[in-house]
Amino acid sequence: MSKTGNKQVVKVLQALDIEILSGLYEHRALSTEQIMRRYEMTKWYTYKKLTMLRNSRLISTHPIRGYLANQKRQGNYHRISETGINCLRKQGVVVERSADQLRVNIRHLPFLLSSNDIMIDLERYNWVMKDSRQVKVEYKLNRGANVQGMLTSPREVGYLFYMFMHGISKLNLNKTAKEIKESNYPNYMVFAKSQNSFTTIVNVFSADDGLIVKCESLKVFPFVFAKYYLRLFEDENNVIKFLEGYEIYDLSFKTSSVSGMKQFEGLKRVVRHNGEEKYLVNLLDTDLVKVYNIKQYRKEMYELDGRKVLVVTTPNTRDMHEQLLEQIHHVDYLEIDSGDLVDYLKAI
């Protein structure tokens, strides 16, 4: 640390300085709070460190605006400067883009910061994120596509993902649906920043069978809930372990002998619940492909097979799930309190 006039500046780059600069290069923009969380610094030290980097012209700082119409500013975000990129190059870090190429369009900023928020929370649980630029090149997607990137789980299952903010238009939803239909990729996640957005996405996408049949999974999450759920429960075997506390026991070694049951790919997990064998479907992730599969298990098939469907839901989503399945009467619901679920996942 050194002082120029009354300003503290970086005299010798420390390992943490290089990590922060590399993170800003890789992710284009990070908020003060995101930097504090990602690099496990106190609030005071975060401000001190960013001030020194800024005084040394290694980064630039800008106000965050525009998440909500009635909020003018929500703190600051930070970008690496051309001087910062040159410093990384001198440290042997491979850098190919200029600071100008990393500039973030102000309309895109809320989506980028939200995507980076998901990344910061999940990378410590062995998730990996590719940003939208990399995904569009790798999968030959249109440069104007809405896709925000790809999240790859610890099981090495990749999900292209989309982020929807507080305001949402049917035009934009239809554009996203068209993108998914035209892509050959099987798995998707959609994150909603508000309850209204979440409801709208589910209602619009669930009504589009042409969209659903193009996917192997199409999970729709409230934004905050997703950051807890995905720590552990993308792996359905972990969901089963959790449900043992609710006296639900896996019998998935059992298979149906009913002719034609192969078409119901989503109904292959058999459990014992309240003394009965049932097909378990975890809708904590509101996967619309799972909803579609349940709807294909019609009355005549249920009468031949004899097993009801046990849907795992929460008090916040039960009404929505019941509405989606209103024509299927052989369904039981198991409500998991959202608070209990988050507490369980926080302890991981």
Short mmCIF file of N, CA and C in Angstrom, two decimals, residues 103-224:
data_model
loop_
_atom_site.label_atom_id
_atom_site.label_comp_id
_atom_site.label_asym_id
_atom_site.label_seq_id
_atom_site.Cartn_x
_atom_site.Cartn_y
_atom_site.Cartn_z
N ARG A 103 -17.47 -3.81 -21.68
CA ARG A 103 -18.45 -2.84 -21.21
C ARG A 103 -19.85 -3.44 -21.22
N VAL A 104 -20.66 -3.10 -20.22
CA VAL A 104 -22.00 -3.67 -20.06
C VAL A 104 -23.05 -2.65 -20.47
N ASN A 105 -23.94 -3.04 -21.38
CA ASN A 105 -25.08 -2.19 -21.73
C ASN A 105 -25.94 -2.00 -20.49
N ILE A 106 -26.35 -0.76 -20.22
CA ILE A 106 -27.07 -0.46 -18.99
C ILE A 106 -28.37 -1.26 -18.88
N ARG A 107 -28.98 -1.59 -20.02
CA ARG A 107 -30.22 -2.38 -19.99
C ARG A 107 -29.94 -3.84 -19.65
N HIS A 108 -28.73 -4.27 -19.96
CA HIS A 108 -28.37 -5.66 -19.69
C HIS A 108 -27.81 -5.85 -18.28
N LEU A 109 -27.40 -4.75 -17.65
CA LEU A 109 -26.73 -4.82 -16.36
C LEU A 109 -27.50 -5.60 -15.29
N PRO A 110 -28.81 -5.34 -15.08
CA PRO A 110 -29.53 -6.10 -14.03
C PRO A 110 -29.50 -7.60 -14.27
N PHE A 111 -29.56 -8.03 -15.53
CA PHE A 111 -29.54 -9.46 -15.86
C PHE A 111 -28.16 -10.05 -15.57
N LEU A 112 -27.11 -9.29 -15.93
CA LEU A 112 -25.75 -9.77 -15.70
C LEU A 112 -25.45 -9.88 -14.21
N LEU A 113 -25.80 -8.85 -13.43
CA LEU A 113 -25.54 -8.89 -11.99
C LEU A 113 -26.33 -10.00 -11.32
N SER A 114 -27.56 -10.23 -11.76
CA SER A 114 -28.37 -11.31 -11.19
C SER A 114 -27.77 -12.67 -11.52
N SER A 115 -27.29 -12.83 -12.75
CA SER A 115 -26.64 -14.09 -13.13
C SER A 115 -25.38 -14.31 -12.31
N ASN A 116 -24.59 -13.25 -12.11
CA ASN A 116 -23.38 -13.37 -11.31
C ASN A 116 -23.71 -13.67 -9.85
N ASP A 117 -24.85 -13.21 -9.38
CA ASP A 117 -25.28 -13.50 -8.01
C ASP A 117 -25.53 -15.00 -7.83
N ILE A 118 -26.20 -15.60 -8.81
CA ILE A 118 -26.41 -17.05 -8.79
C ILE A 118 -25.07 -17.78 -8.80
N MET A 119 -24.17 -17.32 -9.66
CA MET A 119 -22.84 -17.95 -9.79
C MET A 119 -22.08 -17.91 -8.47
N ILE A 120 -22.09 -16.75 -7.80
CA ILE A 120 -21.33 -16.60 -6.56
C ILE A 120 -21.88 -17.53 -5.48
N ASP A 121 -23.20 -17.66 -5.41
CA ASP A 121 -23.79 -18.53 -4.38
C ASP A 121 -23.54 -20.01 -4.65
N LEU A 122 -23.50 -20.40 -5.93
CA LEU A 122 -23.46 -21.82 -6.25
C LEU A 122 -22.06 -22.36 -6.54
N GLU A 123 -21.10 -21.51 -6.87
CA GLU A 123 -19.78 -22.04 -7.23
C GLU A 123 -19.13 -22.77 -6.06
N ARG A 124 -19.45 -22.36 -4.83
CA ARG A 124 -18.86 -23.06 -3.67
C ARG A 124 -19.48 -24.44 -3.48
N TYR A 125 -20.60 -24.71 -4.19
CA TYR A 125 -21.22 -26.05 -4.16
C TYR A 125 -20.92 -26.80 -5.46
N ASN A 126 -19.83 -26.39 -6.13
CA ASN A 126 -19.28 -27.08 -7.31
C ASN A 126 -20.13 -26.93 -8.57
N TRP A 127 -20.94 -25.87 -8.63
CA TRP A 127 -21.57 -25.50 -9.89
C TRP A 127 -20.58 -24.65 -10.69
N VAL A 128 -20.70 -24.72 -12.01
CA VAL A 128 -19.84 -23.93 -12.91
C VAL A 128 -20.75 -23.13 -13.85
N MET A 129 -20.41 -21.86 -14.06
CA MET A 129 -21.20 -21.03 -14.96
C MET A 129 -20.39 -20.59 -16.17
N LYS A 130 -21.01 -20.68 -17.34
CA LYS A 130 -20.49 -20.04 -18.55
C LYS A 130 -21.38 -18.85 -18.85
N ASP A 131 -20.78 -17.73 -19.26
CA ASP A 131 -21.61 -16.56 -19.50
C ASP A 131 -22.26 -16.61 -20.88
N SER A 132 -23.13 -15.63 -21.14
CA SER A 132 -23.94 -15.67 -22.35
C SER A 132 -23.09 -15.60 -23.62
N ARG A 133 -22.01 -14.81 -23.58
CA ARG A 133 -21.17 -14.69 -24.78
C ARG A 133 -20.57 -16.04 -25.17
N GLN A 134 -20.05 -16.75 -24.17
CA GLN A 134 -19.43 -18.05 -24.43
C GLN A 134 -20.46 -19.06 -24.93
N VAL A 135 -21.64 -19.06 -24.31
CA VAL A 135 -22.69 -20.02 -24.68
C VAL A 135 -23.20 -19.76 -26.09
N LYS A 136 -23.37 -18.50 -26.45
CA LYS A 136 -23.89 -18.17 -27.78
C LYS A 136 -22.93 -18.61 -28.87
N VAL A 137 -21.63 -18.47 -28.61
CA VAL A 137 -20.63 -18.92 -29.59
C VAL A 137 -20.59 -20.44 -29.64
N GLU A 138 -20.56 -21.08 -28.46
CA GLU A 138 -20.39 -22.53 -28.39
C GLU A 138 -21.57 -23.27 -29.00
N TYR A 139 -22.79 -22.73 -28.81
CA TYR A 139 -23.99 -23.43 -29.30
C TYR A 139 -24.61 -22.74 -30.51
N LYS A 140 -23.84 -21.82 -31.11
CA LYS A 140 -24.24 -21.14 -32.34
C LYS A 140 -25.62 -20.51 -32.22
N LEU A 141 -25.80 -19.76 -31.12
CA LEU A 141 -27.05 -19.05 -30.87
C LEU A 141 -26.94 -17.63 -31.40
N ASN A 142 -28.08 -17.06 -31.71
CA ASN A 142 -28.13 -15.68 -32.19
C ASN A 142 -27.54 -14.73 -31.15
N ARG A 143 -26.79 -13.74 -31.59
CA ARG A 143 -26.18 -12.78 -30.65
C ARG A 143 -27.23 -12.05 -29.82
N GLY A 144 -28.42 -11.88 -30.38
CA GLY A 144 -29.48 -11.19 -29.66
C GLY A 144 -30.35 -12.10 -28.81
N ALA A 145 -29.95 -13.37 -28.64
CA ALA A 145 -30.74 -14.32 -27.85
C ALA A 145 -30.82 -13.87 -26.39
N ASN A 146 -31.91 -14.24 -25.74
CA ASN A 146 -32.13 -13.87 -24.34
C ASN A 146 -31.34 -14.69 -23.34
N VAL A 147 -30.80 -15.83 -23.78
CA VAL A 147 -30.12 -16.75 -22.86
C VAL A 147 -29.02 -16.02 -22.10
N GLN A 148 -28.96 -16.26 -20.78
CA GLN A 148 -27.99 -15.58 -19.92
C GLN A 148 -26.71 -16.38 -19.71
N GLY A 149 -26.75 -17.66 -20.04
CA GLY A 149 -25.56 -18.47 -19.87
C GLY A 149 -25.92 -19.92 -19.62
N MET A 150 -24.95 -20.66 -19.10
CA MET A 150 -25.16 -22.07 -18.77
C MET A 150 -24.65 -22.34 -17.36
N LEU A 151 -25.45 -23.08 -16.60
CA LEU A 151 -25.04 -23.57 -15.29
C LEU A 151 -24.86 -25.08 -15.38
N THR A 152 -23.69 -25.57 -14.95
CA THR A 152 -23.42 -27.01 -14.96
C THR A 152 -23.33 -27.49 -13.53
N SER A 153 -24.13 -28.51 -13.21
CA SER A 153 -24.25 -29.00 -11.84
C SER A 153 -23.07 -29.88 -11.47
N PRO A 154 -22.93 -30.22 -10.18
CA PRO A 154 -21.87 -31.15 -9.76
C PRO A 154 -21.98 -32.51 -10.44
N ARG A 155 -23.19 -32.85 -10.91
CA ARG A 155 -23.37 -34.12 -11.64
C ARG A 155 -23.01 -33.97 -13.12
N GLU A 156 -22.52 -32.78 -13.48
CA GLU A 156 -22.12 -32.46 -14.85
C GLU A 156 -23.30 -32.44 -15.81
N VAL A 157 -24.46 -32.02 -15.29
CA VAL A 157 -25.63 -31.76 -16.14
C VAL A 157 -25.69 -30.27 -16.40
N GLY A 158 -25.71 -29.89 -17.66
CA GLY A 158 -25.74 -28.48 -18.02
C GLY A 158 -27.16 -27.98 -18.24
N TYR A 159 -27.40 -26.73 -17.84
CA TYR A 159 -28.70 -26.08 -18.02
C TYR A 159 -28.48 -24.70 -18.64
N LEU A 160 -29.03 -24.46 -19.83
CA LEU A 160 -29.09 -23.10 -20.31
C LEU A 160 -30.08 -22.35 -19.42
N PHE A 161 -29.76 -21.10 -19.07
CA PHE A 161 -30.67 -20.43 -18.14
C PHE A 161 -31.05 -19.03 -18.62
N TYR A 162 -32.23 -18.61 -18.14
CA TYR A 162 -32.80 -17.31 -18.47
C TYR A 162 -33.16 -16.58 -17.17
N MET A 163 -33.04 -15.27 -17.21
CA MET A 163 -33.34 -14.44 -16.04
C MET A 163 -34.45 -13.46 -16.42
N PHE A 164 -35.49 -13.42 -15.60
CA PHE A 164 -36.56 -12.44 -15.81
C PHE A 164 -36.69 -11.56 -14.58
N MET A 165 -36.75 -10.26 -14.81
CA MET A 165 -36.75 -9.31 -13.72
C MET A 165 -38.18 -9.08 -13.21
N HIS A 166 -38.39 -7.95 -12.55
CA HIS A 166 -39.69 -7.69 -11.92
C HIS A 166 -40.78 -7.41 -12.96
N GLY A 167 -40.42 -6.71 -14.01
CA GLY A 167 -41.36 -6.49 -15.10
C GLY A 167 -41.13 -7.52 -16.18
N ILE A 168 -42.21 -8.02 -16.76
CA ILE A 168 -42.07 -9.09 -17.74
C ILE A 168 -43.13 -8.92 -18.82
N SER A 169 -42.76 -9.11 -20.08
CA SER A 169 -43.72 -8.97 -21.18
C SER A 169 -43.95 -10.31 -21.85
N LYS A 170 -45.17 -10.49 -22.32
CA LYS A 170 -45.49 -11.74 -23.01
C LYS A 170 -44.67 -11.86 -24.30
N LEU A 171 -44.36 -10.71 -24.92
CA LEU A 171 -43.55 -10.70 -26.13
C LEU A 171 -42.17 -11.30 -25.86
N ASN A 172 -41.57 -10.91 -24.72
CA ASN A 172 -40.25 -11.42 -24.37
C ASN A 172 -40.31 -12.90 -24.00
N LEU A 173 -41.39 -13.30 -23.32
CA LEU A 173 -41.57 -14.72 -23.00
C LEU A 173 -41.71 -15.55 -24.27
N ASN A 174 -42.46 -15.04 -25.22
CA ASN A 174 -42.64 -15.78 -26.47
C ASN A 174 -41.33 -15.87 -27.25
N LYS A 175 -40.50 -14.81 -27.16
CA LYS A 175 -39.19 -14.85 -27.80
C LYS A 175 -38.33 -15.94 -27.17
N THR A 176 -38.37 -16.03 -25.84
CA THR A 176 -37.60 -17.05 -25.14
C THR A 176 -38.10 -18.45 -25.50
N ALA A 177 -39.42 -18.62 -25.55
CA ALA A 177 -39.99 -19.92 -25.92
C ALA A 177 -39.53 -20.32 -27.33
N LYS A 178 -39.51 -19.36 -28.23
CA LYS A 178 -39.07 -19.63 -29.61
C LYS A 178 -37.60 -20.06 -29.63
N GLU A 179 -36.77 -19.39 -28.83
CA GLU A 179 -35.35 -19.75 -28.75
C GLU A 179 -35.18 -21.21 -28.31
N ILE A 180 -35.93 -21.57 -27.27
CA ILE A 180 -35.82 -22.94 -26.74
C ILE A 180 -36.28 -23.96 -27.77
N LYS A 181 -37.37 -23.66 -28.45
CA LYS A 181 -37.88 -24.58 -29.46
C LYS A 181 -36.88 -24.78 -30.61
N GLU A 182 -36.16 -23.73 -30.94
CA GLU A 182 -35.23 -23.80 -32.06
C GLU A 182 -33.87 -24.38 -31.67
N SER A 183 -33.64 -24.51 -30.37
CA SER A 183 -32.37 -25.07 -29.88
C SER A 183 -32.50 -26.58 -29.74
N ASN A 184 -31.38 -27.26 -29.86
CA ASN A 184 -31.39 -28.71 -29.65
C ASN A 184 -30.96 -29.08 -28.25
N TYR A 185 -30.77 -28.07 -27.38
CA TYR A 185 -30.29 -28.35 -26.03
C TYR A 185 -31.46 -28.85 -25.17
N PRO A 186 -31.25 -29.83 -24.27
CA PRO A 186 -32.39 -30.45 -23.57
C PRO A 186 -32.82 -29.80 -22.26
N ASN A 187 -31.91 -29.13 -21.53
CA ASN A 187 -32.21 -28.74 -20.15
C ASN A 187 -32.15 -27.23 -19.96
N TYR A 188 -33.16 -26.71 -19.23
CA TYR A 188 -33.27 -25.26 -19.04
C TYR A 188 -33.68 -24.93 -17.61
N MET A 189 -33.21 -23.78 -17.15
CA MET A 189 -33.68 -23.17 -15.91
C MET A 189 -34.11 -21.74 -16.20
N VAL A 190 -35.19 -21.33 -15.56
CA VAL A 190 -35.67 -19.96 -15.69
C VAL A 190 -35.79 -19.38 -14.29
N PHE A 191 -35.18 -18.22 -14.06
CA PHE A 191 -35.21 -17.58 -12.75
C PHE A 191 -36.07 -16.33 -12.82
N ALA A 192 -36.96 -16.18 -11.84
CA ALA A 192 -37.88 -15.04 -11.78
C ALA A 192 -37.57 -14.20 -10.54
N LYS A 193 -37.41 -12.89 -10.74
CA LYS A 193 -37.03 -12.02 -9.63
C LYS A 193 -38.23 -11.57 -8.80
N SER A 194 -39.45 -11.86 -9.23
CA SER A 194 -40.63 -11.49 -8.44
C SER A 194 -41.68 -12.59 -8.53
N GLN A 195 -42.60 -12.60 -7.58
CA GLN A 195 -43.67 -13.60 -7.58
C GLN A 195 -44.55 -13.44 -8.82
N ASN A 196 -44.80 -12.21 -9.22
CA ASN A 196 -45.63 -11.97 -10.39
C ASN A 196 -44.96 -12.52 -11.65
N SER A 197 -43.65 -12.31 -11.77
CA SER A 197 -42.91 -12.86 -12.92
C SER A 197 -42.95 -14.38 -12.91
N PHE A 198 -42.74 -14.96 -11.75
CA PHE A 198 -42.77 -16.42 -11.60
C PHE A 198 -44.10 -16.99 -12.09
N THR A 199 -45.19 -16.41 -11.62
CA THR A 199 -46.53 -16.88 -12.00
C THR A 199 -46.76 -16.73 -13.50
N THR A 200 -46.37 -15.60 -14.05
CA THR A 200 -46.57 -15.35 -15.48
C THR A 200 -45.79 -16.34 -16.33
N ILE A 201 -44.54 -16.58 -15.97
CA ILE A 201 -43.71 -17.52 -16.73
C ILE A 201 -44.34 -18.91 -16.72
N VAL A 202 -44.74 -19.38 -15.55
CA VAL A 202 -45.33 -20.72 -15.44
C VAL A 202 -46.60 -20.81 -16.27
N ASN A 203 -47.46 -19.81 -16.18
CA ASN A 203 -48.74 -19.85 -16.90
C ASN A 203 -48.54 -19.85 -18.42
N VAL A 204 -47.61 -19.03 -18.90
CA VAL A 204 -47.39 -18.93 -20.35
C VAL A 204 -46.69 -20.17 -20.88
N PHE A 205 -45.61 -20.60 -20.22
CA PHE A 205 -44.84 -21.74 -20.72
C PHE A 205 -45.62 -23.05 -20.59
N SER A 206 -46.36 -23.24 -19.51
CA SER A 206 -47.07 -24.50 -19.31
C SER A 206 -48.17 -24.71 -20.34
N ALA A 207 -48.66 -23.63 -20.94
CA ALA A 207 -49.72 -23.73 -21.95
C ALA A 207 -49.18 -24.06 -23.33
N ASP A 208 -47.87 -24.11 -23.47
CA ASP A 208 -47.23 -24.32 -24.77
C ASP A 208 -46.63 -25.73 -24.83
N ASP A 209 -47.45 -26.71 -25.23
CA ASP A 209 -46.97 -28.09 -25.29
C ASP A 209 -45.82 -28.24 -26.27
N GLY A 210 -45.80 -27.44 -27.34
CA GLY A 210 -44.72 -27.50 -28.31
C GLY A 210 -43.38 -27.14 -27.70
N LEU A 211 -43.42 -26.27 -26.69
CA LEU A 211 -42.20 -25.91 -25.96
C LEU A 211 -41.79 -27.05 -25.04
N ILE A 212 -42.74 -27.58 -24.29
CA ILE A 212 -42.43 -28.59 -23.26
C ILE A 212 -41.81 -29.84 -23.88
N VAL A 213 -42.35 -30.29 -25.00
CA VAL A 213 -41.87 -31.55 -25.58
C VAL A 213 -40.47 -31.42 -26.18
N LYS A 214 -39.97 -30.19 -26.34
CA LYS A 214 -38.61 -29.99 -26.82
C LYS A 214 -37.57 -30.14 -25.71
N CYS A 215 -38.04 -30.23 -24.47
CA CYS A 215 -37.13 -30.21 -23.33
C CYS A 215 -37.14 -31.53 -22.57
N GLU A 216 -36.01 -31.83 -21.94
CA GLU A 216 -35.98 -32.91 -20.95
C GLU A 216 -36.26 -32.37 -19.56
N SER A 217 -35.91 -31.10 -19.34
CA SER A 217 -36.30 -30.42 -18.11
C SER A 217 -36.42 -28.93 -18.40
N LEU A 218 -37.42 -28.31 -17.76
CA LEU A 218 -37.65 -26.87 -17.89
C LEU A 218 -38.10 -26.38 -16.51
N LYS A 219 -37.11 -26.06 -15.69
CA LYS A 219 -37.36 -25.72 -14.29
C LYS A 219 -37.55 -24.21 -14.15
N VAL A 220 -38.58 -23.81 -13.39
CA VAL A 220 -38.86 -22.39 -13.16
C VAL A 220 -38.74 -22.11 -11.67
N PHE A 221 -37.88 -21.16 -11.30
CA PHE A 221 -37.58 -20.90 -9.90
C PHE A 221 -37.83 -19.45 -9.53
N PRO A 222 -38.37 -19.21 -8.33
CA PRO A 222 -38.19 -17.89 -7.73
C PRO A 222 -36.70 -17.70 -7.46
N PHE A 223 -36.18 -16.52 -7.74
CA PHE A 223 -34.74 -16.27 -7.75
C PHE A 223 -34.05 -16.65 -6.43
N VAL A 224 -34.55 -16.15 -5.30
CA VAL A 224 -33.88 -16.38 -4.02
C VAL A 224 -33.96 -17.86 -3.64
#
